[in-house]
Amino acid sequence: MSYEAPLGEIAFLLRTLTPLASVCALPSCAHTDADMIHAVIEQAAKVARDIAAPLNAVSDREGARLENGRVTTPPGFPKAYAQLAADGWTSLAAPLEHGGQALPQLVNTIVAELFSGACVAFQMALLTGSPAAKVIAAHASQELKNLWLPQLADGSSTATIVITEPQAGSDVGLVRTRAQRREDGTYGLTGTKIFISQGDHDLAEQILHVVIARTPEGAPGSRGLSLFLVPKRLLDNEGRPGAANGVRAARLEHKMGLKGSPTCEMVFEDATGYLVGKEGEGLRNLFAMMNAMRLDVGAQSVGVASAALRKALLYVHDRRQGGADADGKPVPIVRHPDVRRTLMAMRVWTDGMRALLYTAAWHEDMAQGLTDREAAARSMHLVGWLLPLIKAGASEAASTVASQAIQLHGGHGYVSDHGVEQYARDARVFAIYEGANAIQANDLVMRKLTRAEGETFRHFAALIRADIEAAAGDGRLVEMTAALTHSLEALEQASAYMLARPASADAHAGAPIYMQLAINVAVGWMWLKMASAERESPDADLRALHARFFAAHVLVDSDALARRAMLGAALLDEAAPERLVAW
Ligand SMILES: Cc1cc2nc3c(=O)[nH]c(=O)nc-3n(C[C@H](O)[C@H](O)[C@H](O)COP(=O)(O)OP(=O)(O)OC[C@H]3O[C@@H](n4cnc5c(N)ncnc54)[C@H](O)[C@@H]3O)c2cc1C
């Protein structure tokens, strides 16, 4: 399946909304420069096109397998993984002192997007290494850091995130896997985990499981959970993978997409684990990893949406149906207004979400690298606010855009020849894993909005207002600035409503609608910024046109969304659970 990275769009963002120059100016980036980063991105685009993309169809067709206790990935995966690890693609984010390249988050996010657009099932093998390294770097002992960070960097070990159990999905506090402390300070972990991505495979000799489990003294609920590193193979005296640890893949899920990525039921039988941080602080510490993974789900989503959009853009000029050209032939379907509306809808969400994703990654770099501590803290809180918007907004966009790509291909999209329907199947899980989108809405309203009585939200609103003011006088953006001003006021009204009812049934009932309004405002803000940048460039008019489209077709719903967010729980309470039953 062919793949081409949207390098023009990426370069535009790196010149304008998320300037690479300001990232490279950070003291933490002294070892790198813009030329080198551009070269990394161009090389990533080639790797995506030449190595990852050819795996996409075979990944879907062959899938991962579990035979005689061994999990194998689709043909071509092991060779491609070995090449990528050897070429340094597993070490982009890792610290220099542990053999990594310590490149900015922005670069990691871009590379994740490109590899995902080419073959997201393959990208799953690379997904968890850097988030696992983050949690280890932040919370593990020096000994564990020295042992594991180099292995994650050179790709000799991949990583997993191991939370879910049959009875513990969104409600992590229900986890039952036990961790019994031993005399030598290690722990024996016993229990069953499900849906573990890359829980076993044939890509690397070692797998480092980052596991949430409960110690016997642990309080009930999420406060009693602790975090452990559990290697697939115990290390010998020289730190090399030795005897098998007590953890194995008991079965693989058969699923609608991501077929090349093994999703495993993992059984732990007194498996040796090493505590990360303190007992009882496991879930809090794991957020270092989960936040990184939520950003990565945004990158996966933008990657797949962008690949689907490109396929549709190629097809609509080629396929002729209806009407009559000057020479009497049917017209390319792009001539039909509804097709163009669909293409514009696909583009405003794909490019708008990419801009928002990079904005969060850019602020993550600022949060980590700025020496002005107040500015760094503001960036950190802004990232916290944007993460649920990106995880939920980009995942929904990916599914919608993939579905629209099928629609534009007609029956040729529904059958598998063009590879478009695979995007829809692969993308569907983005809204489910790493915290289902309803959980993102709860996080946004109950935690992110209420922080310091709405301070982060006010900062977000102030940034948008400043950009609206800066765009005043630009005749091309009159509709956009008016619609965004109005939408921001609607969001402020809904925010005040939520802040007045913290953690109430009314707030829970309205949270997903509130989140949709916040997503629309955030993406609208991105379009205002994109349309305001590089006004003299040949692409400026097309960007302004898409900004107007976003105002006319998306922001137009803001009043209705705000009203729905503030409806409260009464109507839903009337629909009591006993009334919503199957026939
Ligand atoms: C392909 C795939 C890969 C995965 N990889 C991993 C992995 O590597 N590691 C791992 O630990 N897990 C993994 N998971 C598990 C995934 O994180 C969970 O499926 C997800 O967290 C949802 O849990 P659940 O499936 O039990 O759904 P449930 O928690 O049962 O939720 C079902 C639905 O109920 C609603 N809901 C539930 N609780 C609430 C609430 N409080 N408020 C509002 N609505 C609510 C939501 O609509 C939700 O979608 C993976 C899953 C899949 C399918």
XYZ file of C-alpha atoms and ligand atoms in Angstrom:
636
model
C 0.000 0.000 0.000
C 1.578 3.326 -0.990
C 2.294 5.998 1.569
C 3.710 9.503 1.234
C 4.293 11.699 4.262
C 2.708 15.191 4.256
C 6.136 16.847 4.415
C 4.915 20.224 3.132
C 2.333 20.523 5.887
C 4.825 19.414 8.538
C 7.416 21.949 7.346
C 4.758 24.702 7.428
C 3.926 23.924 11.068
C 7.599 23.806 12.028
C 8.068 27.291 10.527
C 4.946 28.830 12.013
C 2.688 27.463 14.792
C 5.261 25.254 16.486
C 8.582 26.809 15.491
C 11.411 24.359 15.476
C 13.825 27.241 15.993
C 12.454 27.892 19.486
C 12.724 24.203 20.392
C 16.315 24.081 19.144
C 17.113 27.195 21.197
C 16.315 25.359 24.458
C 19.425 24.519 26.500
C 18.225 20.885 26.601
C 18.545 20.780 22.779
C 22.128 22.073 22.602
C 23.258 18.743 21.139
C 21.007 19.057 18.082
C 19.960 21.624 15.491
C 17.213 22.333 12.986
C 19.114 20.912 9.995
C 19.643 17.620 11.758
C 15.994 17.452 12.808
C 14.765 18.158 9.287
C 17.056 15.373 8.061
C 15.560 12.984 10.671
C 12.025 13.831 9.545
C 12.872 13.379 5.857
C 14.519 10.065 6.621
C 11.479 9.004 8.698
C 9.275 9.760 5.695
C 11.438 7.440 3.561
C 11.420 4.677 6.180
C 7.633 5.019 6.463
C 7.218 4.774 2.692
C 9.824 2.119 1.899
C 9.887 -0.128 4.986
C 6.673 0.301 6.992
C 4.066 0.869 4.258
C 4.815 -2.384 2.387
C 3.949 -4.233 5.636
C 0.457 -2.784 5.984
C -1.507 -5.156 3.755
C 0.376 -8.270 4.852
C -0.107 -7.230 8.485
C -3.856 -7.156 7.953
C -3.949 -10.364 5.926
C -1.644 -12.572 7.996
C -2.015 -11.050 11.475
C -0.076 -12.114 14.551
C -0.204 -15.774 15.623
C 0.230 -17.834 18.773
C 1.453 -21.342 18.013
C 3.058 -23.767 20.465
C 3.397 -21.018 23.047
C 5.261 -18.689 20.627
C 3.854 -15.462 19.291
C 4.923 -14.533 15.775
C 4.292 -11.283 13.967
C 3.440 -11.074 10.248
C 6.131 -11.811 7.634
C 8.511 -8.879 7.292
C 7.911 -7.443 10.770
C 11.013 -8.946 12.486
C 13.366 -7.839 9.687
C 11.879 -4.341 9.586
C 12.035 -3.999 13.367
C 15.698 -5.114 13.418
C 16.550 -2.564 10.755
C 14.724 0.269 12.517
C 16.365 -0.555 15.851
C 19.804 -0.724 14.208
C 19.183 2.639 12.522
C 18.304 4.322 15.825
C 14.529 4.732 15.497
C 13.985 3.218 18.962
C 16.342 5.695 20.628
C 14.985 9.049 19.406
C 13.663 10.147 22.790
C 16.056 8.262 25.078
C 18.495 10.263 27.202
C 22.020 10.756 25.809
C 23.646 9.144 28.844
C 21.731 5.925 28.168
C 22.606 5.700 24.501
C 19.699 7.735 23.194
C 19.443 10.772 20.933
C 17.376 12.939 23.323
C 15.496 14.535 20.432
C 12.577 16.853 21.255
C 9.084 15.472 21.842
C 7.974 17.343 18.721
C 10.253 15.174 16.573
C 9.103 11.977 18.266
C 5.498 12.921 17.674
C 6.110 13.608 13.995
C 7.948 10.319 13.502
C 5.137 8.435 15.317
C 2.601 10.077 12.992
C 4.507 9.075 9.849
C 5.123 5.464 10.891
C 1.456 5.146 11.943
C 0.229 6.482 8.621
C 2.339 3.857 6.857
C 1.483 0.835 9.035
C -0.001 1.458 12.448
C 0.085 -2.227 13.484
C 3.868 -2.174 12.980
C 4.176 1.178 14.725
C 2.601 -0.462 17.810
C 5.928 -2.297 18.300
C 7.715 1.045 18.695
C 4.918 2.807 20.569
C 5.574 1.880 24.178
C 9.381 2.019 24.443
C 9.728 5.749 24.919
C 6.725 6.184 27.298
C 8.102 3.274 29.383
C 11.505 4.978 29.452
C 9.769 8.146 30.693
C 8.207 6.436 33.699
C 11.485 4.648 34.484
C 13.487 7.872 34.201
C 11.003 9.706 36.429
C 10.369 7.140 39.156
C 12.674 4.083 39.087
C 15.863 3.541 41.098
C 19.206 4.402 39.504
C 19.970 0.690 39.239
C 16.792 0.017 37.238
C 17.469 3.047 35.053
C 21.006 1.874 34.266
C 19.727 -1.583 33.470
C 16.689 -0.828 31.320
C 17.043 2.558 29.656
C 19.911 1.438 27.377
C 18.003 -1.706 26.339
C 14.881 0.282 25.490
C 17.028 2.789 23.594
C 18.830 0.252 21.427
C 15.616 -1.703 20.844
C 16.971 -4.962 22.286
C 13.953 -4.774 24.592
C 10.490 -3.537 23.716
C 8.026 -2.503 26.423
C 4.375 -3.001 27.305
C 1.886 -1.233 29.525
C -0.001 -3.821 31.590
C -3.093 -2.571 33.362
C -6.293 -4.172 32.062
C -7.873 -7.264 33.640
C -11.180 -8.950 32.829
C -12.969 -7.107 35.676
C -10.772 -3.968 35.549
C -11.039 -1.864 32.387
C -11.756 1.845 32.732
C -11.978 1.321 36.494
C -8.329 0.580 37.228
C -9.057 0.496 40.963
C -10.538 -2.997 40.431
C -7.151 -4.516 39.531
C -6.560 -7.801 41.397
C -3.126 -8.995 40.237
C -1.145 -9.548 43.443
C 2.434 -8.521 44.129
C 4.005 -10.316 47.083
C 7.223 -8.847 48.463
C 10.062 -11.351 48.768
C 12.973 -11.362 51.169
C 15.432 -10.235 48.476
C 13.383 -7.086 47.822
C 11.892 -8.290 44.519
C 8.169 -9.092 44.204
C 6.318 -12.145 42.950
C 3.422 -11.130 40.662
C 0.442 -13.424 40.159
C -2.672 -12.725 38.110
C -4.206 -12.472 34.644
C -4.075 -9.396 32.437
C -5.943 -9.015 29.156
C -5.677 -6.958 25.953
C -1.939 -6.364 26.385
C -0.493 -4.911 23.178
C 2.792 -6.544 22.142
C 2.594 -8.729 25.287
C 4.676 -11.274 23.394
C 6.268 -11.273 19.934
C 9.295 -12.316 17.905
C 10.724 -8.841 17.304
C 13.200 -8.638 20.185
C 14.586 -11.117 22.680
C 13.485 -9.139 25.698
C 10.172 -7.507 26.657
C 9.873 -5.235 29.658
C 6.366 -5.298 31.102
C 5.354 -2.196 33.059
C 2.708 -3.679 35.339
C 0.109 -2.325 37.744
C -0.553 -4.739 40.638
C -1.699 -4.748 44.245
C 0.436 -5.514 47.291
C -1.283 -7.402 50.147
C -1.239 -4.312 52.380
C -2.444 -2.064 49.533
C -5.628 -0.088 50.276
C -8.673 -1.006 48.197
C -9.203 0.975 44.987
C -6.602 2.785 42.948
C -4.644 4.069 45.974
C -3.537 0.510 46.792
C -1.851 -0.068 43.447
C 1.881 -0.245 42.820
C 4.037 -0.239 39.707
C 6.490 -2.964 38.706
C 8.948 -3.809 35.959
C 8.594 -7.465 34.995
C 11.019 -8.683 32.292
C 9.974 -11.501 29.977
C 13.345 -13.106 30.652
C 15.317 -12.795 33.864
C 18.734 -11.259 33.463
C 21.897 -13.297 33.867
C 24.940 -12.024 35.770
C 26.013 -9.889 32.839
C 22.589 -8.309 32.443
C 21.698 -10.336 29.333
C 18.311 -12.057 28.922
C 18.530 -15.470 30.604
C 15.933 -17.878 32.009
C 12.233 -17.332 31.327
C 10.364 -15.298 33.968
C 6.932 -16.486 35.181
C 4.967 -14.558 32.554
C 3.532 -15.834 29.288
C 0.971 -15.071 26.610
C -1.915 -17.492 27.114
C -3.968 -16.387 24.093
C -4.234 -13.776 21.354
C -7.348 -11.726 20.661
C -8.957 -11.876 17.218
C -9.864 -8.303 16.491
C -11.325 -6.025 13.812
C -8.089 -4.143 13.104
C -4.436 -3.780 14.090
C -4.162 -7.441 13.208
C -0.378 -7.444 12.950
C -0.060 -6.232 16.536
C -0.405 -9.122 19.019
C -3.020 -8.309 21.687
C -2.347 -10.834 24.436
C -3.868 -12.336 27.499
C -0.890 -12.445 29.862
C -0.642 -14.851 32.768
C 1.708 -13.975 35.640
C 2.688 -16.897 37.853
C 4.913 -15.638 40.661
C 6.762 -13.602 38.022
C 9.715 -11.621 39.358
C 9.010 -7.916 39.405
C 10.926 -4.827 40.524
C 9.076 -2.027 42.305
C 9.122 1.399 40.611
C 8.664 4.278 43.065
C 6.893 3.533 46.329
C 4.177 1.004 47.097
C 0.722 2.534 46.716
C 1.892 5.255 44.309
C 1.693 3.079 41.206
C -1.167 4.732 39.390
C 0.067 8.249 40.119
C 3.528 7.347 38.807
C 2.143 5.559 35.766
C 0.695 8.863 34.533
C 4.170 9.748 33.220
C 3.717 6.838 30.816
C -0.012 7.177 30.162
C 0.254 10.872 29.276
C 2.994 10.104 26.769
C 0.888 7.309 25.304
C -2.185 9.514 24.995
C -0.140 11.931 22.924
C 1.047 8.960 20.859
C -2.555 7.862 20.246
C -3.059 11.373 18.877
C -0.093 10.786 16.555
C -1.466 7.405 15.475
C -4.831 9.020 14.769
C -3.430 11.893 12.720
C -1.191 9.450 10.832
C -4.063 7.189 9.799
C -6.442 10.092 9.045
C -3.804 11.715 6.872
C -3.116 8.491 4.954
C -6.872 8.011 4.345
C -7.259 11.627 3.217
C -4.395 11.265 0.737
C -5.971 8.126 -0.752
C -9.295 9.939 -1.152
C -7.638 12.972 -2.751
C -5.962 10.737 -5.319
C -9.137 8.785 -6.062
C -11.615 11.642 -6.558
C -9.654 13.052 -9.505
C -9.402 9.665 -11.139
C -12.886 8.236 -10.736
C -15.427 9.542 -13.267
C -19.147 9.337 -12.570
C -22.150 11.479 -13.486
C -22.428 14.785 -15.339
C -20.660 15.405 -18.629
C -17.292 16.919 -19.404
C -16.686 19.188 -22.420
C -15.822 16.080 -24.414
C -18.975 14.276 -23.220
C -17.206 12.007 -20.726
C -18.510 11.667 -17.151
C -16.802 14.117 -14.797
C -14.260 13.237 -12.111
C -16.289 12.875 -8.918
C -14.367 15.763 -7.337
C -16.588 17.997 -9.492
C -19.618 17.097 -7.353
C -20.110 19.662 -4.542
C -20.824 17.043 -1.901
C -17.537 15.297 -2.666
C -15.676 18.579 -2.203
C -17.528 19.250 1.062
C -16.492 15.809 2.290
C -12.856 16.394 1.297
C -12.814 19.730 3.100
C -14.365 18.164 6.206
C -11.681 15.475 6.134
C -8.931 18.045 5.749
C -10.084 20.471 8.463
C -10.037 17.656 11.014
C -6.840 15.999 9.828
C -4.702 19.124 9.474
C -6.404 20.864 12.404
C -5.723 17.912 14.683
C -2.120 17.694 13.464
C -1.628 21.352 14.394
C -3.119 20.734 17.849
C -1.011 17.606 18.334
C 2.205 19.430 17.449
C 1.163 22.346 19.668
C 0.932 19.977 22.644
C 4.273 18.345 21.742
C 5.882 21.787 21.370
C 4.608 22.875 24.786
C 5.846 19.585 26.235
C 9.323 20.554 24.996
C 8.900 24.004 26.532
C 7.699 22.482 29.816
C 10.795 20.270 29.946
C 13.334 22.722 28.577
C 12.493 26.327 29.530
C 14.579 27.779 32.325
C 11.807 30.293 33.155
C 9.980 28.080 35.629
C 6.677 29.940 35.508
C 6.517 29.747 31.716
C 7.512 26.065 31.874
C 4.712 25.379 34.371
C 2.171 27.180 32.157
C 3.234 25.009 29.222
C 2.981 21.875 31.370
C -0.570 22.696 32.459
C -1.563 23.591 28.909
C -0.347 20.166 27.744
C -2.433 18.574 30.517
C -5.501 20.460 29.282
C -4.873 19.620 25.611
C -4.168 15.895 26.100
C -7.789 14.707 26.527
C -8.838 16.985 23.651
C -6.191 15.415 21.410
C -6.719 11.796 22.519
C -10.500 12.024 22.086
C -10.693 14.537 19.236
C -8.027 12.968 17.029
C -9.285 9.422 17.584
C -12.847 10.398 16.630
C -11.495 12.321 13.648
C -9.464 9.313 12.486
C -12.527 7.074 12.489
C -14.686 9.672 10.752
C -12.074 10.541 8.136
C -11.413 6.852 7.399
C -15.159 6.289 7.023
C -15.443 9.311 4.708
C -12.554 7.942 2.625
C -14.533 4.713 2.197
C -17.617 6.702 1.209
C -15.728 8.634 -1.462
C -14.437 5.340 -2.890
C -18.016 3.965 -2.988
C -18.147 0.182 -3.249
C -14.435 0.215 -4.119
C -13.828 1.520 -0.609
C -15.924 -1.146 1.060
C -14.051 -3.968 -0.669
C -10.470 -4.415 0.424
C -8.560 -3.803 -2.865
C -7.786 -0.121 -2.178
C -6.859 -0.697 1.464
C -9.161 2.109 2.614
C -11.450 -0.010 4.770
C -8.397 -1.196 6.737
C -7.856 2.378 7.939
C -11.352 2.418 9.442
C -10.852 -0.933 11.165
C -7.381 -0.056 12.452
C -8.443 3.375 13.687
C -11.515 2.273 15.614
C -9.566 1.278 18.710
C -7.968 4.709 19.127
C -11.155 5.947 20.801
C -11.109 2.960 23.168
C -7.589 2.255 24.401
C -5.451 4.499 26.590
C -8.596 5.597 28.402
C -11.871 5.364 26.482
C -13.021 8.764 25.243
C -15.729 9.024 27.918
C -12.921 8.726 30.471
C -11.068 11.533 28.679
C -14.170 13.710 29.080
C -14.261 12.982 32.820
C -10.548 13.795 33.063
C -11.075 17.081 31.212
C -14.014 18.279 33.292
C -13.269 16.826 36.729
C -9.475 17.303 36.817
C -8.107 19.555 34.111
C -10.839 22.206 34.145
C -11.062 22.383 37.941
C -7.299 22.746 38.467
C -6.676 25.984 40.380
C -10.346 26.909 39.887
C -10.140 27.058 36.123
C -6.736 28.748 35.774
C -5.496 26.538 32.900
C -8.722 27.042 30.999
C -8.454 30.814 31.433
C -4.891 30.692 30.079
C -6.116 28.648 27.077
C -8.926 31.174 26.454
C -6.510 34.117 26.767
C -4.190 32.601 24.153
C -7.098 32.212 21.738
C -8.326 35.786 22.366
C -4.854 37.150 21.688
C -4.790 35.372 18.318
C -8.297 36.593 17.485
C -7.208 40.173 18.204
C -4.067 39.732 16.117
C -6.193 38.557 13.176
C -8.568 41.555 13.355
C -8.381 43.487 10.117
C -7.633 40.441 7.984
C -10.604 40.524 5.624
C -10.215 36.831 4.747
C -10.830 35.807 8.344
C -13.858 37.869 9.346
C -16.206 34.869 9.543
C -13.620 32.808 11.361
C -12.790 35.378 14.034
C -16.505 36.059 14.634
C -17.363 32.350 14.915
C -14.392 31.604 17.149
C -15.164 34.543 19.443
C -18.734 33.349 19.777
C -17.698 29.712 20.310
C -15.186 30.681 22.980
C -17.913 32.589 24.818
C -20.146 29.511 24.639
C -17.302 27.381 26.020
C -16.693 29.901 28.824
C -20.345 29.717 29.754
C -20.274 25.924 29.807
C -17.012 25.992 31.800
C -18.580 28.222 34.451
C -21.498 25.785 34.627
C -19.124 22.816 35.140
C -16.961 24.668 37.666
C -20.049 25.467 39.729
C -20.935 21.740 39.936
C -17.653 19.890 40.513
C -17.894 16.096 40.203
C -21.711 16.252 40.193
C -24.088 14.058 38.196
C -24.817 17.111 36.037
C -21.117 17.588 35.271
C -20.690 13.898 34.397
C -23.754 13.975 32.143
C -22.498 17.001 30.210
C -18.763 16.164 30.146
C -18.547 14.470 26.705
C -20.579 17.277 25.063
C -18.475 19.890 26.831
C -15.362 18.099 25.567
C -16.674 18.172 21.979
C -17.211 21.928 22.255
C -13.697 22.349 23.687
C -12.259 20.221 20.853
C -14.069 22.342 18.259
C -12.783 25.569 19.815
C -9.227 24.216 20.044
C -9.195 23.055 16.422
C -10.865 26.314 15.330
C -8.044 28.165 17.089
C -5.534 26.094 15.100
C -7.245 27.028 11.833
C -7.205 30.701 12.766
C -3.476 30.437 13.443
C -2.785 28.457 10.274
C -4.788 30.871 8.139
C -3.042 33.844 9.744
C 0.474 32.525 9.108
C 2.551 33.145 5.963
C -0.186 35.257 4.368
C 1.897 35.839 1.236
C 2.445 32.147 0.515
C 0.628 30.456 -2.412
C -1.133 28.154 0.114
C -2.500 30.973 2.263
C -5.806 31.350 0.415
C -6.559 27.653 0.602
C -5.859 27.699 4.345
C -8.160 30.685 4.806
C -10.823 28.832 2.812
C -10.562 25.828 5.119
C -10.715 28.122 8.150
C -13.953 29.586 6.772
C -15.239 26.072 6.175
C -14.484 25.135 9.784
C -16.366 28.212 10.998
C -19.356 27.551 8.748
C -19.653 23.803 9.221
C -18.272 23.085 12.715
C -18.214 26.187 14.906
C -21.776 26.893 13.816
C -22.846 24.201 16.304
C -21.265 25.836 19.356
C -24.424 27.303 20.920
C -26.252 23.998 20.626
C -23.296 22.103 22.109
C -23.070 24.509 25.048
C -26.793 24.176 25.714
C -26.523 20.374 25.570
C -23.486 20.376 27.876
C -25.499 22.356 30.424
C -28.675 20.243 30.238
C -27.794 18.457 33.469
C -28.564 14.858 34.367
C -32.354 15.125 34.810
C -33.359 13.765 31.416
C -30.856 10.920 31.640
C -31.997 10.173 35.200
C -35.488 9.690 33.828
C -34.006 7.102 31.477
C -33.268 4.909 34.496
C -31.104 1.784 33.881
C -34.106 -0.528 34.323
C -35.856 1.263 31.452
C -32.957 0.722 29.048
C -33.171 -3.027 28.604
C -32.928 -5.374 25.654
C -36.116 -6.830 24.186
C -6.460 -3.545 20.616
C -6.398 -3.202 22.070
C -5.171 -2.976 22.656
C -5.089 -2.704 24.027
N -3.857 -2.554 24.607
C -3.766 -2.475 25.964
C -2.506 -2.508 26.618
O -1.447 -2.574 25.971
N -2.460 -2.480 27.970
C -3.597 -2.418 28.728
O -3.503 -2.402 29.953
N -4.822 -2.376 28.138
C -4.924 -2.405 26.786
N -6.156 -2.390 26.180
C -7.336 -2.280 26.998
C -7.989 -0.900 26.911
O -7.190 0.064 27.531
C -9.386 -1.037 27.525
O -10.158 -1.792 26.611
C -10.028 0.315 27.794
O -9.373 0.964 28.855
C -11.511 0.187 28.160
O -11.720 -0.800 29.128
P -12.807 -1.937 28.851
O -12.541 -2.520 27.534
O -12.831 -2.841 30.021
O -14.177 -1.147 28.764
P -15.104 -0.698 29.990
O -14.282 -0.083 31.066
O -15.979 -1.813 30.344
O -15.931 0.467 29.324
C -16.894 0.245 28.289
C -17.536 1.564 27.969
O -18.287 2.005 29.100
C -18.232 3.397 29.220
N -17.676 3.755 30.552
C -16.958 2.970 31.391
N -16.651 3.645 32.506
C -17.173 4.878 32.382
C -17.202 6.047 33.201
N -16.583 6.095 34.383
N -17.830 7.151 32.718
C -18.453 7.136 31.527
N -18.470 6.055 30.726
C -17.836 4.955 31.130
C -17.361 3.906 28.074
O -18.169 4.249 26.974
C -16.542 2.713 27.717
O -16.077 2.760 26.399
C -6.267 -2.618 24.803
C -7.511 -2.814 24.196
C -7.585 -3.114 22.859
C -8.930 -3.358 22.257
